[in-house]
Coordinates of C-alpha atoms in Angstrom, one line a residue:
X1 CA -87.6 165.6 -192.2
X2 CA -89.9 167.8 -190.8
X3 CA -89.9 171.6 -189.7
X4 CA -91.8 173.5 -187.2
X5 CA -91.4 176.6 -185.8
X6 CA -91.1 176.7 -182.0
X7 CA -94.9 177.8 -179.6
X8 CA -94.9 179.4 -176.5
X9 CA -94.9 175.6 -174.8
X10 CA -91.6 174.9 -176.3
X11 CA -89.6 177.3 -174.3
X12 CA -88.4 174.9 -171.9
X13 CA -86.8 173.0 -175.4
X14 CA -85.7 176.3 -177.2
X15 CA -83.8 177.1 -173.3
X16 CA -81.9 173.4 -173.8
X17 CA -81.2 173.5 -177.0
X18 CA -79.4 177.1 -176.2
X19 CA -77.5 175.7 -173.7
X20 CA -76.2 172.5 -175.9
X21 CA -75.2 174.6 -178.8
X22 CA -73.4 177.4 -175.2
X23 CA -71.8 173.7 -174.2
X24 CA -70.4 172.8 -177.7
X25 CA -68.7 176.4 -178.2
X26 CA -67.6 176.3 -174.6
X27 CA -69.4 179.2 -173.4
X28 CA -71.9 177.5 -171.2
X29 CA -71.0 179.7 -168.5
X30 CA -72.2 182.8 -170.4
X31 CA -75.8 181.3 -170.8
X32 CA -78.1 183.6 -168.4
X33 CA -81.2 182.9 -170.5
X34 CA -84.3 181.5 -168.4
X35 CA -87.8 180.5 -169.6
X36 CA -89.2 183.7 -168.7
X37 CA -87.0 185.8 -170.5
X38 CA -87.1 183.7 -173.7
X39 CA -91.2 183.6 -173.4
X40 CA -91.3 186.8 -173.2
X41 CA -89.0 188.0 -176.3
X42 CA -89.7 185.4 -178.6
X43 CA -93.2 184.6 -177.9
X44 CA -94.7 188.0 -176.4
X45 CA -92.5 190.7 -178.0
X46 CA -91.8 188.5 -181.0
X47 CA -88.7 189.6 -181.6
X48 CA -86.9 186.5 -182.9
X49 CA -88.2 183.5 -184.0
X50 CA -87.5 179.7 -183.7
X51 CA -87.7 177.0 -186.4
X52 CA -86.6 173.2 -185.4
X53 CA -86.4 170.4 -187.7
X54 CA -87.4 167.2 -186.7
X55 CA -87.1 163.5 -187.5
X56 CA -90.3 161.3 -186.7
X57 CA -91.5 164.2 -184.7
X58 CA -88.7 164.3 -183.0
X59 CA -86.8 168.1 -182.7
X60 CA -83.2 167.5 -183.5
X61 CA -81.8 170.9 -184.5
X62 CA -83.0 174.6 -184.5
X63 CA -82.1 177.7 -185.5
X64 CA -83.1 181.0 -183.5
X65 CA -83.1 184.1 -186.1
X66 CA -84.6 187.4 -186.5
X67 CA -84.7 189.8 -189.0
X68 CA -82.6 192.8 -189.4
X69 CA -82.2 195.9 -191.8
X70 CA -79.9 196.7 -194.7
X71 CA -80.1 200.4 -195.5
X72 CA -77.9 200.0 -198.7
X73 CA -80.2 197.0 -200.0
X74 CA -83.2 199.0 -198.3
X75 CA -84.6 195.9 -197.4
X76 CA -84.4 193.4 -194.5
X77 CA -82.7 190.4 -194.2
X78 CA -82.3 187.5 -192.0
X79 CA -80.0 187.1 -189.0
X80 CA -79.0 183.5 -188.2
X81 CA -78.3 183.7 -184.5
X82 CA -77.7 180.1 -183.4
X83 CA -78.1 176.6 -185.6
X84 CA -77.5 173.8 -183.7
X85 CA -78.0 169.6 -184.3
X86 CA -78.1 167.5 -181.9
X87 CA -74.9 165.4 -181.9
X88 CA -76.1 162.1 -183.2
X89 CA -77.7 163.6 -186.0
X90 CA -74.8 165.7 -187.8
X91 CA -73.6 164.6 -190.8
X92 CA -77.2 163.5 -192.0
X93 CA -78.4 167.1 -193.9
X94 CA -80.1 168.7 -191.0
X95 CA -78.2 171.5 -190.6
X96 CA -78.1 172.2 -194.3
X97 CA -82.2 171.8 -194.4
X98 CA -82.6 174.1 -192.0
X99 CA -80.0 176.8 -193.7
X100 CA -82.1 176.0 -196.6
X101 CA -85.2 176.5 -195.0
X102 CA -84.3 180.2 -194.3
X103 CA -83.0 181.1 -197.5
X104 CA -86.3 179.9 -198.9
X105 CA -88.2 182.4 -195.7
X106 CA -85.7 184.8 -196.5
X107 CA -87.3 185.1 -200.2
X108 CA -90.4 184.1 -199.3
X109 CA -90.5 187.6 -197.0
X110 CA -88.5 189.0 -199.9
X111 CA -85.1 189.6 -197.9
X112 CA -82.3 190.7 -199.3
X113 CA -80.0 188.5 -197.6
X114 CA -79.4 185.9 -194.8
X115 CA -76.4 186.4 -192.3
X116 CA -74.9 185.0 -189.2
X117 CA -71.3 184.7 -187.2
X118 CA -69.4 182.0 -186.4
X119 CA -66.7 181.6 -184.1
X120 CA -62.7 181.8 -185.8
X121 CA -62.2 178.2 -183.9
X122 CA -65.2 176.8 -185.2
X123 CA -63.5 174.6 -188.6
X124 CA -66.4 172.4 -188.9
X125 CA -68.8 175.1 -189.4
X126 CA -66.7 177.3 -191.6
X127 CA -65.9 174.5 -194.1
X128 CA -69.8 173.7 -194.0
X129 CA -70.6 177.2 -194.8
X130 CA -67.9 177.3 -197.2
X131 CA -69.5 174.0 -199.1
X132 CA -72.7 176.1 -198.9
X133 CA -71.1 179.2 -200.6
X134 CA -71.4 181.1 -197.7
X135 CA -68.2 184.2 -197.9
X136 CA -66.2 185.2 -195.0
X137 CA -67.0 189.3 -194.7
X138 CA -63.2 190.8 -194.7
X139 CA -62.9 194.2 -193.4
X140 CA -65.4 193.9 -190.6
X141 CA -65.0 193.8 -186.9
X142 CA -67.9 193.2 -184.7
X143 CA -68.1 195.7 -181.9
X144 CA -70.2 195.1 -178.8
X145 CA -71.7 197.0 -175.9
X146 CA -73.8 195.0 -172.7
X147 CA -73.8 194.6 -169.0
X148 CA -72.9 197.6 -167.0
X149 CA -70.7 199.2 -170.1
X150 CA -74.5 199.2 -171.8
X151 CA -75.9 200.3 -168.8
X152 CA -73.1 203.0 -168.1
X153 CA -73.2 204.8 -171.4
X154 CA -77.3 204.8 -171.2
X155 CA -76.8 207.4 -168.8

C-alpha cells in the first residue's frame, strides 16, 4: 500500500473519482465539477489537496481535504472533504490507511484536529468512524449558503 498525493495530470482521475464517491451517496446529479475548475483550485490556487492510496501503483481510493481554522484551539486543522475506495477494494484497510495517513499530516503540520461530515444514511461509514473513535458532534447544525442565495446576499 502506497500513497501519493494527486499532480496537476491527475485531474481527469481526482474528477472520476468525485463522481464515484457523488454516485455512491446518490447525489451524482449535484456533481458540476469539471477539469478546469478542479485544476484550477487544487492545483493553481491550492486550496485543497488530494492524497490517493494505491495498490501496485494502482489508485484505489482518495481523500480530497484542506485545512481550516479553529480559533478556540488557535490552530488549524484538517478538513476531510470526501474519502472514497473503490468498490472492490473495501474491507481491505484502505480507507482506514488513508484516515491514518491524515492524522499523521495533521500532526505532522501540527493540527489541532482532523474533521469531516458524513451523511445520517451513511451506517457503513458511521460504524467505521465509530471503530476508529471518531465522536458524532451533538449540538451542531450545519448551515449553508450557494447558488443564487450566495450570489443574492453578495449584493
Amino acid at each position: 500500500m502506497e500513497f501519493r498525493f494527486a499532480k496537476r495530470e491527475d485531474t481527469a482521475l481526482v474528477l472520476q473519482f468525485i463522481k464515484e464517491l457523488a454516485d455512491y451517496e446518490k447525489m451524482l446529479d449535484e456533481v458540476v465539477a469539471d477539469e478546469e475548475t478542479l485544476k484550477r483550485w487544487l492545483f493553481e490556487e491550492k486550496k485543497a489537496e488530494v492524497l490517493f492510496v494505491c495498490e501496485e501503483g494502482q489508485e484505489v481510493g482518495f481523500a480530497l481535504f484542506f485545512h481550516n481554522f479553529s480559533t478556540f484551539l488557535g490552530r488549524a486543522g484538517i478538513y476531510l472533504e470526501d474519502l472514497y475506495v473503490k468498490e472492490e477494494y473495501r474491507h481491505k484497510g484502505y480507507g482506514k490507511a488513508l484516515i491514518k495517513k491524515l492524522a499523521s499530516l495533521a500532526v505532522e503540520r501540527g493540527c489541532g484536529r482532523l474533521e469531516w461530515w458524513c451523511l445520517d444514511w451513511n451506517q457503513p461509514s458511521i460504524d467505521f468512524y465509530l471503530s476508529l473513535g471518531a465522536k458524532p458532534m451533538k449540538d451542531w447544525t450545519v448551515y449553508r449558503i450557494a447558488g443564487e442565495t450566495l450570489k443574492s446576499l453578495a449584493e
